[in-house]
Short mmCIF file of C-alpha atoms in Angstrom, two decimals:
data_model
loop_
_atom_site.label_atom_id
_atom_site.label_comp_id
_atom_site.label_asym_id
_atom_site.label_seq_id
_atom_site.Cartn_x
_atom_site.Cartn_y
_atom_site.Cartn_z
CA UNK A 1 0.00 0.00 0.00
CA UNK A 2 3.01 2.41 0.64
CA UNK A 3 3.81 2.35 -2.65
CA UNK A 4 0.48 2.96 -4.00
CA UNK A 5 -0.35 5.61 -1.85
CA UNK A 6 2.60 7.63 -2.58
CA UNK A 7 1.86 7.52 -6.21
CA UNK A 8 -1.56 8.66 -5.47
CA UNK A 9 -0.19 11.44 -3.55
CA UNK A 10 2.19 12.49 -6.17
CA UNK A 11 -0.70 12.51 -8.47
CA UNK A 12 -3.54 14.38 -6.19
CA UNK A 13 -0.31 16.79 -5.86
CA UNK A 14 0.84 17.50 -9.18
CA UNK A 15 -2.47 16.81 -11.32
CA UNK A 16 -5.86 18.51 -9.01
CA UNK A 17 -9.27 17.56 -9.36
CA UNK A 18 -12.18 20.26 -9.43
CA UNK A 19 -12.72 19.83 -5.72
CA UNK A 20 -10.27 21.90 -5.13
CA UNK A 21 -7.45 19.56 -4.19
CA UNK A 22 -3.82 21.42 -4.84
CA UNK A 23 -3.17 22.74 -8.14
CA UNK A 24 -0.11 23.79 -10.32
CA UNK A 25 -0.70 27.59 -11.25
CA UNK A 26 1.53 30.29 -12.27
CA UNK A 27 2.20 31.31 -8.66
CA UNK A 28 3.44 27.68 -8.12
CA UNK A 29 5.81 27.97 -10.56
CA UNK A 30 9.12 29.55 -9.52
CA UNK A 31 9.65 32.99 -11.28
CA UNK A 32 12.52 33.26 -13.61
CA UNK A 33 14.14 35.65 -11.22
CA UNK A 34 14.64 32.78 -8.99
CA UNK A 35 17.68 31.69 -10.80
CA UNK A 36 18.52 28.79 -12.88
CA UNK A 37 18.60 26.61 -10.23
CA UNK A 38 15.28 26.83 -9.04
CA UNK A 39 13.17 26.34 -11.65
CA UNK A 40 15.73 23.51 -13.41
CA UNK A 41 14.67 21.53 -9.58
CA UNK A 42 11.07 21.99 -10.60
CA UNK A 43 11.22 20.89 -14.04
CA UNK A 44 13.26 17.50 -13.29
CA UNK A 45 10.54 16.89 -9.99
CA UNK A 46 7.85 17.44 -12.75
CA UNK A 47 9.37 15.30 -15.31
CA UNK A 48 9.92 12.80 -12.46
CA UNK A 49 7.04 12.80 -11.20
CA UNK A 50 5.38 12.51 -14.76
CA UNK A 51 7.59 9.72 -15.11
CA UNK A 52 6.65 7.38 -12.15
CA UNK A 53 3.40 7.73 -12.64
CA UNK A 54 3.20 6.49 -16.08
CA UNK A 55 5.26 3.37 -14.27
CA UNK A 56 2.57 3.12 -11.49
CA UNK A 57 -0.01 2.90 -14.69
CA UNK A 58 2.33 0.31 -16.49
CA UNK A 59 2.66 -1.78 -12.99
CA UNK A 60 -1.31 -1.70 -12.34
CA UNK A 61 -2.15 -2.95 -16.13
CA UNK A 62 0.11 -5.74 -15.90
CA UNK A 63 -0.98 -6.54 -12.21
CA UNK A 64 -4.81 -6.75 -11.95
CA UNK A 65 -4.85 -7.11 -8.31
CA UNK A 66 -3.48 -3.43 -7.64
CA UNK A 67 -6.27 -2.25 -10.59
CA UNK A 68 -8.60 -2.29 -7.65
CA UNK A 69 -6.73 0.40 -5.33
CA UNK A 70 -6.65 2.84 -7.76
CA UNK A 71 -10.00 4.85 -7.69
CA UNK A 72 -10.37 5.73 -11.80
CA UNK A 73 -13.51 7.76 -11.32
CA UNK A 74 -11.56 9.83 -8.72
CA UNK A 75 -8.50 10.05 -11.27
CA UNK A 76 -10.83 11.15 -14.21
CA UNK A 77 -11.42 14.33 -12.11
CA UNK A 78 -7.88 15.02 -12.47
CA UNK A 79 -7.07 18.55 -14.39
CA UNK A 80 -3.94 17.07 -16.73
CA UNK A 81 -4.65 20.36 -19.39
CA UNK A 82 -3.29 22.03 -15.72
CA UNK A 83 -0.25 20.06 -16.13
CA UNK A 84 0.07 20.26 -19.40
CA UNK A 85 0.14 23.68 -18.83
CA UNK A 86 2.91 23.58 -16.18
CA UNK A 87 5.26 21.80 -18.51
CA UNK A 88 4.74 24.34 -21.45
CA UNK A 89 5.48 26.89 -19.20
CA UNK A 90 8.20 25.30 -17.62
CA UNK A 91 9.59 24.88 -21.05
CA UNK A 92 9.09 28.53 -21.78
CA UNK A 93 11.41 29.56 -18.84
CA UNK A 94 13.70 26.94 -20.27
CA UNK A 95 13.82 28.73 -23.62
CA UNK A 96 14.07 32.22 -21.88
CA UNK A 97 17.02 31.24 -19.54
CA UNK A 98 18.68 30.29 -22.92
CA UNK A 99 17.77 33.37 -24.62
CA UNK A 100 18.88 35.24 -21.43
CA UNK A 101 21.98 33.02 -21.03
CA UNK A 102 22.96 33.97 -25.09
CA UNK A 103 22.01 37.70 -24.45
CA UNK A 104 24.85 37.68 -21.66
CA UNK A 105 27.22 36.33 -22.99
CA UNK A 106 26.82 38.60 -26.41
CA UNK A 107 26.91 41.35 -23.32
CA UNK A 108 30.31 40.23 -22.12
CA UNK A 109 31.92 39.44 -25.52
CA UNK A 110 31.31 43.32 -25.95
CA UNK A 111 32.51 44.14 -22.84
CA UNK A 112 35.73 42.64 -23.90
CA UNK A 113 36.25 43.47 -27.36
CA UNK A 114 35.33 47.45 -26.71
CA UNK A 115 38.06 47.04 -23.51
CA UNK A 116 40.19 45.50 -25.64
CA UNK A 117 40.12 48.33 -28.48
CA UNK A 118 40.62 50.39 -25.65
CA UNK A 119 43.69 49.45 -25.41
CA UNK A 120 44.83 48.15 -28.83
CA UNK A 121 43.90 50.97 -30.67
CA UNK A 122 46.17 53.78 -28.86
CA UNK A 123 49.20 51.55 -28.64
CA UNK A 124 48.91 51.81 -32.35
CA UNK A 125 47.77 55.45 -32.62
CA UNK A 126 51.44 56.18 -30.38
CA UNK A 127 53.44 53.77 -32.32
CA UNK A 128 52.34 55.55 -35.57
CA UNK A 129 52.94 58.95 -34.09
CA UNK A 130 56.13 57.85 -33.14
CA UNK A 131 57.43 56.25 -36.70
CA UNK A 132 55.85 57.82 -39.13
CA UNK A 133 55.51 61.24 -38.09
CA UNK A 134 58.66 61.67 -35.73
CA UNK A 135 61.26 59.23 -36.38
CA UNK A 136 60.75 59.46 -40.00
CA UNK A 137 60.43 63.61 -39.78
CA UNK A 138 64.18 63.52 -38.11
CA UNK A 139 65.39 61.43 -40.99
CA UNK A 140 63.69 63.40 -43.45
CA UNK A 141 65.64 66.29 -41.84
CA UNK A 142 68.67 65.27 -41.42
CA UNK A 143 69.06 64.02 -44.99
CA UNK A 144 68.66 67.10 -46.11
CA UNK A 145 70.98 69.58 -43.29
CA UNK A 146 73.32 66.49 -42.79
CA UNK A 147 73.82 63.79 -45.07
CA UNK A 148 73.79 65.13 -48.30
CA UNK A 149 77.00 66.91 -47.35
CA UNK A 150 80.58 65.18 -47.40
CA UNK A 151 81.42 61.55 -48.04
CA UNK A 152 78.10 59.87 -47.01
CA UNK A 153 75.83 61.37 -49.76
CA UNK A 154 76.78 58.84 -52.50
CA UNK A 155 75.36 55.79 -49.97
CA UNK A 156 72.16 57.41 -50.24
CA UNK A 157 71.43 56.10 -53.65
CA UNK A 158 71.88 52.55 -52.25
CA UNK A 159 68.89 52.77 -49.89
CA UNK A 160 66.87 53.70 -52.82
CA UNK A 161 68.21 50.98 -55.28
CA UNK A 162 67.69 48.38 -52.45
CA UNK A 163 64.24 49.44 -51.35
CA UNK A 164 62.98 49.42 -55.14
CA UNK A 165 64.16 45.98 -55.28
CA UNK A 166 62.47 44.75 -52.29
CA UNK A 167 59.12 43.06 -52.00
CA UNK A 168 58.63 45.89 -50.35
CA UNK A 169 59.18 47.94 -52.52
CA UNK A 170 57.37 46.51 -55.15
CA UNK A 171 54.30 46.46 -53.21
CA UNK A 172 51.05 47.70 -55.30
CA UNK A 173 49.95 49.52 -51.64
CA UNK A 174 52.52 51.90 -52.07
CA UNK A 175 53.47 54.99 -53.63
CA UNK A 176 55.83 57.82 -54.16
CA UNK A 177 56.10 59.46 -51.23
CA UNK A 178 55.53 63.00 -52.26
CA UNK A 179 55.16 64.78 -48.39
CA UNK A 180 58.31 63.92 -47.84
CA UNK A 181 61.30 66.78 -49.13
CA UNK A 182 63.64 63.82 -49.89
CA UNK A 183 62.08 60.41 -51.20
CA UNK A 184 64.93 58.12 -50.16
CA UNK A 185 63.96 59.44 -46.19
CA UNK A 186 61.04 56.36 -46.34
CA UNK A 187 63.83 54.18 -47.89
CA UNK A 188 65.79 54.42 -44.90
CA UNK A 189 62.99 53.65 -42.34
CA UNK A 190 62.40 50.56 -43.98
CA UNK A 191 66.53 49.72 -42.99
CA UNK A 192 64.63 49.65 -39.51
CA UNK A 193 61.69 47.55 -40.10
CA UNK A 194 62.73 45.15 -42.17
CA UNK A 195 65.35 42.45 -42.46
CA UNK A 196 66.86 41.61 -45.94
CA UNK A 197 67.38 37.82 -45.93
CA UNK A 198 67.75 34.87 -48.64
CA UNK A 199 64.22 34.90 -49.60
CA UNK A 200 63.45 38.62 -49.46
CA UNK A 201 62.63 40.92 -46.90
CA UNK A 202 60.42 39.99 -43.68
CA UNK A 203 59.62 42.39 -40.34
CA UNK A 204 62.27 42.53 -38.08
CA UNK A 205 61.38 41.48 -34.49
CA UNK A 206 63.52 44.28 -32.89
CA UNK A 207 66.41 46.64 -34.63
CA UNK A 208 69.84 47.24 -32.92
CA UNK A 209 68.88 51.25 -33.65
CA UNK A 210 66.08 53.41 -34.17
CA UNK A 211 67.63 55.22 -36.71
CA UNK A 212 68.87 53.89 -40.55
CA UNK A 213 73.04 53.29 -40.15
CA UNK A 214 74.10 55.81 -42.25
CA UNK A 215 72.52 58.59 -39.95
CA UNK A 216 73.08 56.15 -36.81
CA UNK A 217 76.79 56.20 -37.64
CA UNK A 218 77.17 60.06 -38.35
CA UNK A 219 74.87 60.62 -34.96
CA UNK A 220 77.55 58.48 -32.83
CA UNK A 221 80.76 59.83 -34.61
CA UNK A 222 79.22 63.91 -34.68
CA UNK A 223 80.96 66.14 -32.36
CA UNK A 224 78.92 66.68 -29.15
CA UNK A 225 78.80 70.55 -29.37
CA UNK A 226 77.79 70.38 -33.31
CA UNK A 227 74.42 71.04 -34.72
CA UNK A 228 73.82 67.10 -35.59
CA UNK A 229 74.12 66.02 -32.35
CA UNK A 230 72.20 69.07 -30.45
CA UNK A 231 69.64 68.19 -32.87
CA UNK A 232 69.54 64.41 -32.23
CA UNK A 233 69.66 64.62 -28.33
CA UNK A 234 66.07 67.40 -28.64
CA UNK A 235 64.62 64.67 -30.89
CA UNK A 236 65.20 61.79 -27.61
CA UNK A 237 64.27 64.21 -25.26
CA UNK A 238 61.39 65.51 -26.86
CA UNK A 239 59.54 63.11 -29.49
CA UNK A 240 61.39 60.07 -29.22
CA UNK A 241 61.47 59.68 -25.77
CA UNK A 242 58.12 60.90 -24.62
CA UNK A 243 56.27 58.36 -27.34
CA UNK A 244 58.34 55.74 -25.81
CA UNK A 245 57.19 56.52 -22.75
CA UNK A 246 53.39 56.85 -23.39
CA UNK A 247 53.25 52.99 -24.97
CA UNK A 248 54.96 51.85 -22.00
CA UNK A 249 52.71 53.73 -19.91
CA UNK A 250 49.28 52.50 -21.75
CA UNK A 251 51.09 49.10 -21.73
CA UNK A 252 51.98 48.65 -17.63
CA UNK A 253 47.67 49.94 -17.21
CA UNK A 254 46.23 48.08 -19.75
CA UNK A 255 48.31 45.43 -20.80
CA UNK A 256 46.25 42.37 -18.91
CA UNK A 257 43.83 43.64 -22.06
CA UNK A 258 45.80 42.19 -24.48
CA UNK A 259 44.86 39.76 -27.92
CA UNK A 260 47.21 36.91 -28.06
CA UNK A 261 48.62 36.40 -31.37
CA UNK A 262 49.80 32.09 -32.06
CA UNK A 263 52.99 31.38 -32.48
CA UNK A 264 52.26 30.14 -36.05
CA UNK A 265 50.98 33.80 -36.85
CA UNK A 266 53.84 34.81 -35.10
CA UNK A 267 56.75 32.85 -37.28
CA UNK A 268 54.18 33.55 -40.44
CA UNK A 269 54.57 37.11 -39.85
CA UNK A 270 58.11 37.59 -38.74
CA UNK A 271 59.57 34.73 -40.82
CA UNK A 272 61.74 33.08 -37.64
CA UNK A 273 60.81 30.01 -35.64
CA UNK A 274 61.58 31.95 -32.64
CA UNK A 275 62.35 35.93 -30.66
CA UNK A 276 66.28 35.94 -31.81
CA UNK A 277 66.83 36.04 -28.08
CA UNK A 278 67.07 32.09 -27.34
CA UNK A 279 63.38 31.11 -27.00
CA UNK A 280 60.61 29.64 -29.38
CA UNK A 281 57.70 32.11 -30.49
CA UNK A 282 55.66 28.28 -29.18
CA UNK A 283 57.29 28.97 -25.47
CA UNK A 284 57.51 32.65 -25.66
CA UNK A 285 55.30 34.50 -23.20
CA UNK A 286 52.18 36.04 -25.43
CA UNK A 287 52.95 39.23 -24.06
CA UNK A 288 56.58 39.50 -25.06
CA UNK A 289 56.47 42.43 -27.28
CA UNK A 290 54.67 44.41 -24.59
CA UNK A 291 57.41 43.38 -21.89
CA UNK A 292 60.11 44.28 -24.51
CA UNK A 293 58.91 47.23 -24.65
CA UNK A 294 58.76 48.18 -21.08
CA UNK A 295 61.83 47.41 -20.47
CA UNK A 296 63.22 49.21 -23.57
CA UNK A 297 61.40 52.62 -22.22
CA UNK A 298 63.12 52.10 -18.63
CA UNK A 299 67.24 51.63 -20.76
CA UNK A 300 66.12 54.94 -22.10
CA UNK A 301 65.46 56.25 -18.85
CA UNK A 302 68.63 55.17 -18.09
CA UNK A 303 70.64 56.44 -20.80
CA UNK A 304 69.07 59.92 -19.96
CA UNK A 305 70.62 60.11 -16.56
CA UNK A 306 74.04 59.11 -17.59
CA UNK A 307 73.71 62.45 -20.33
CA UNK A 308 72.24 64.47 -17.35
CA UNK A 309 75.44 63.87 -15.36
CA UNK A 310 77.80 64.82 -18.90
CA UNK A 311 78.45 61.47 -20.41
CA UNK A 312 77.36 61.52 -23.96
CA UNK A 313 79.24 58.92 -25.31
CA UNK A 314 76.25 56.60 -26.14
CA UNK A 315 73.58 57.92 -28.65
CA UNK A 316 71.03 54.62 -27.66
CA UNK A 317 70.03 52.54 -24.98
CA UNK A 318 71.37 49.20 -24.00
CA UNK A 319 68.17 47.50 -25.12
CA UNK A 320 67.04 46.76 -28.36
CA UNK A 321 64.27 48.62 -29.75
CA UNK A 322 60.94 46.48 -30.46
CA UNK A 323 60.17 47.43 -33.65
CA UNK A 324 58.27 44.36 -34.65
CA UNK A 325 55.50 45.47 -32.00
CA UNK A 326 53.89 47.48 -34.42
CA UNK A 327 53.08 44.25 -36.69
CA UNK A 328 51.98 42.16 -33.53
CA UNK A 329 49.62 45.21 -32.32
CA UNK A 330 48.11 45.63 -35.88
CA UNK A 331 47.75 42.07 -35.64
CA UNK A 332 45.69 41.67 -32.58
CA UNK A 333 43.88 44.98 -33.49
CA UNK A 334 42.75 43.39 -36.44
CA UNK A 335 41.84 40.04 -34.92
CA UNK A 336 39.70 41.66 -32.37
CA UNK A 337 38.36 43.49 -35.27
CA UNK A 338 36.90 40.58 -36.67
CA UNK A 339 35.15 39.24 -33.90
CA UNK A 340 33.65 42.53 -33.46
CA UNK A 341 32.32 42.64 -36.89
CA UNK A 342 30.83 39.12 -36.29
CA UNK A 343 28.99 40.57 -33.16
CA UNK A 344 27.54 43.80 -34.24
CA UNK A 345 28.59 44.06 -37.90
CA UNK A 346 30.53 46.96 -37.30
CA UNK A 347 33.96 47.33 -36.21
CA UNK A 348 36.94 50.08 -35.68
CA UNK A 349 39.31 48.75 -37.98
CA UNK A 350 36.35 47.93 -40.65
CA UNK A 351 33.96 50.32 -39.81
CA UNK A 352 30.19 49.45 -40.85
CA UNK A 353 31.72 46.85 -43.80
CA UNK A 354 30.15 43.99 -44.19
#
C-alpha cells in the first residue's frame, strides 16, 4: 500500500481535481528571477514525477490485483490540461534562460572586445605617431641639413636601389612618397623595419637602432657641441622619448587587455621560428612584445641620466628597440576586429563593412 499511496499522492499533488485539491498555477511555478537553479529543480521533480506515474499505470495494467486500489472515477477528475500547462510553461522559462543566457554572454563578448580596443587601438595610434611622423620627420631632416653633405651622400642612392628591389618595394599599396622633401627618407625607415634575408625581406622582431646606419653612424661619430648632435639629443628628449614613454605607460595599465597572437601567426609574420633572443615564439610568453617594450622605455630612462650627469658617449640605450611590435599590435587589433564585426557588424578597424 506504501507504494500505491505515494503515487496517489504524487498525483492528487501534481495533477488537481475540481474539488479543489492542490493545483499547479503560475504562482506555483518559480519565477525566472529565482535563478537557474530553481526552476531547473522543478522541471526534473515534474518530469519525475510525470515519469513514475506512467510506471505506477504500467505496474497496475500488468498486475490486476493493484487495478482495484486505484480509484479511476476519482483520477478522471484530475485537471492534466493544468499540467500540461505547467510543462509548457516550464519549457518557456527553459527557452528564456537560454535566450537570457545567449544575451549575456553577447553582453560580455562586448565588454571585452570594446576594452580590448581600448587598449589596442592607442598603442597603435602612439606607435604611428612615433614612426611615421617623428622618427621618419628627423630622418627626413637630417638628410637634407646632414647627409647630403661630405662623403656619405653617394650611400644614399643605395637605400633607394635596395628598397625598389624589395618586396617591399614593389608592393602595389605603395606609392611615391611626395610629403616627404627627400624620397629616399622612407627608404631608410624601412633599414629599420625590415630584415633583408635569402628569400626577401620579412619584419624585423627588434632593430639594434632606431635610426637607418648611415645617420646612426654620423649621430655616434658627430661632435657633441655640433648642430647634428644638439639636434639628435632634442629629438630623444622631446619626441622620441616621450612616445616611448606613453606605450609603455598604456602598456603597464592596460596590458592584462591584451589579444594573443599564435605562435604560427607569429613565425608567419616575422619569418623566424623563434624571438632571436634564445626562446621559441611556441614557449615565448604572449605578451613579449609588450614586456620588450617596457623594459626598452626604462634603458632609455637610463641612458638619460648618464647624459644628465655629462656622459654623452652613447647615442642609444642598452636595449634593443621592439620594432616588430607594431606588426603584432596591428595584428591583434585586427583580430579583435573581426570578432567585433561578427557581433555587431561593425567594427573600428572595418567600420560598418560587411
Amino acid at each position: 500500500m506504501g507504494v500505491e499511496k505515494t503515487v496517489a499522492e504524487t498525483v492528487v499533488e501534481l495533477f488537481p481535481d475540481k474539488a479543489g485539491r492542490p493545483s499547479i498555477n503560475r504562482n506555483t511555478v518559480p519565477s525566472f528571477k529565482m535563478g537557474a537553479a530553481a526552476w531547473t529543480r522543478y522541471a526534473r521533480a515534474l518530469y519525475l514525477a510525470a515519469f513514475f506515474g506512467a510506471a505506477a499505470s504500467l505496474f497496475a495494467y500488468h498486475h490486476s490485483s493493484i487495478i482495484a486500489l486505484v480509484n479511476w472515477e476519482i483520477l478522471a477528475t484530475y485537471d492534466f490540461g493544468n499540467a500540461i500547462a505547467a510543462l509548457v510553461a516550464v519549457g518557456g522559462y527553459l527557452l528564456e534562460h537560454y535566450i537570457s543566457r545567449k544575451a549575456s554572454q553577447l553582453e560580455k563578448q562586448m565588454e571585452r572586445v570594446e576594452a580590448q580596443m581600448a587598449f589596442l587601438v592607442p598603442v597603435t595610434l602612439e606607435f604611428h605617431a612615433l614612426w611615421q611622423g617623428s622618427v621618419t620627420s628627423f630622418i627626413d631632416k637630417c638628410v637634407g641639413q646632414y647627409l647630403t653633405k661630405g662623403g656619405r651622400v653617394e650611400h644614399l642612392g643605395d637605400y633607394e636601389a635596395m628598397f625598389e628591389q624589395s618586396a617591399v618595394g614593389k608592393s602595389a599599396i605603395l606609392e611615391s612618397p611626395t610629403a616627404l622633401a627627400h624620397p629616399v627618407s622612407r627608404a631608410m625607415t624601412f633599414e629599420v623595419m625590415f630584415a633583408v634575408v635569402k628569400s626577401g625581406t620579412r619584419p624585423r622582431v627588434t632593430s639594434k637602432t632606431e635610426l637607418p646606419l648611415l645617420l646612426h653612424n654620423a649621430i655616434r661619430e658627430c661632435d657633441r657641441e655640433s648642430k647634428l648632435w644638439k639636434s639628435y639629443e632634442a629629438f630623444v628628449r622631446h619626441s622620441l622619448l616621450p612616445g616611448v614613454e606613453r606605450i609603455a605607460e598604456i602598456i603597464n595599465e592596460s596590458g592584462h587587455l591584451m589579444e594573443p597572437v599564435s605562435a604560427e601567426k607569429m613565425q608567419s609574420i616575422f619569418g623566424t621560428t623563434g624571438t632571436g633572443y634564445g626562446e621559441k615564439w611556441v614557449i615565448a610568453p604572449r605578451m613579449w612584445f609588450y614586456s620588450r617594450w617596457v623594459a626598452y622605455a626604462r634603458s632609455w630612462q637610463e641612458l638619460i641620466a648618464v647624459w644628465d650627469d655629462g656622459d654623452k658617449d652613447e647615442i642609444r640605450p642598452a636595449a634593443d628597440f621592439p620594432i616588430g611590435l607594431l606588426f603584432f599590435n596591428v595584428e591583434a587589433q585586427g583580430a579583435v576586429a573581426r570578432v567585433e564585426q561578427e557581433l555587431i557588424g561593425a567594427s573600428q578597424m572595418h567600420g560598418h563593412r560587411r
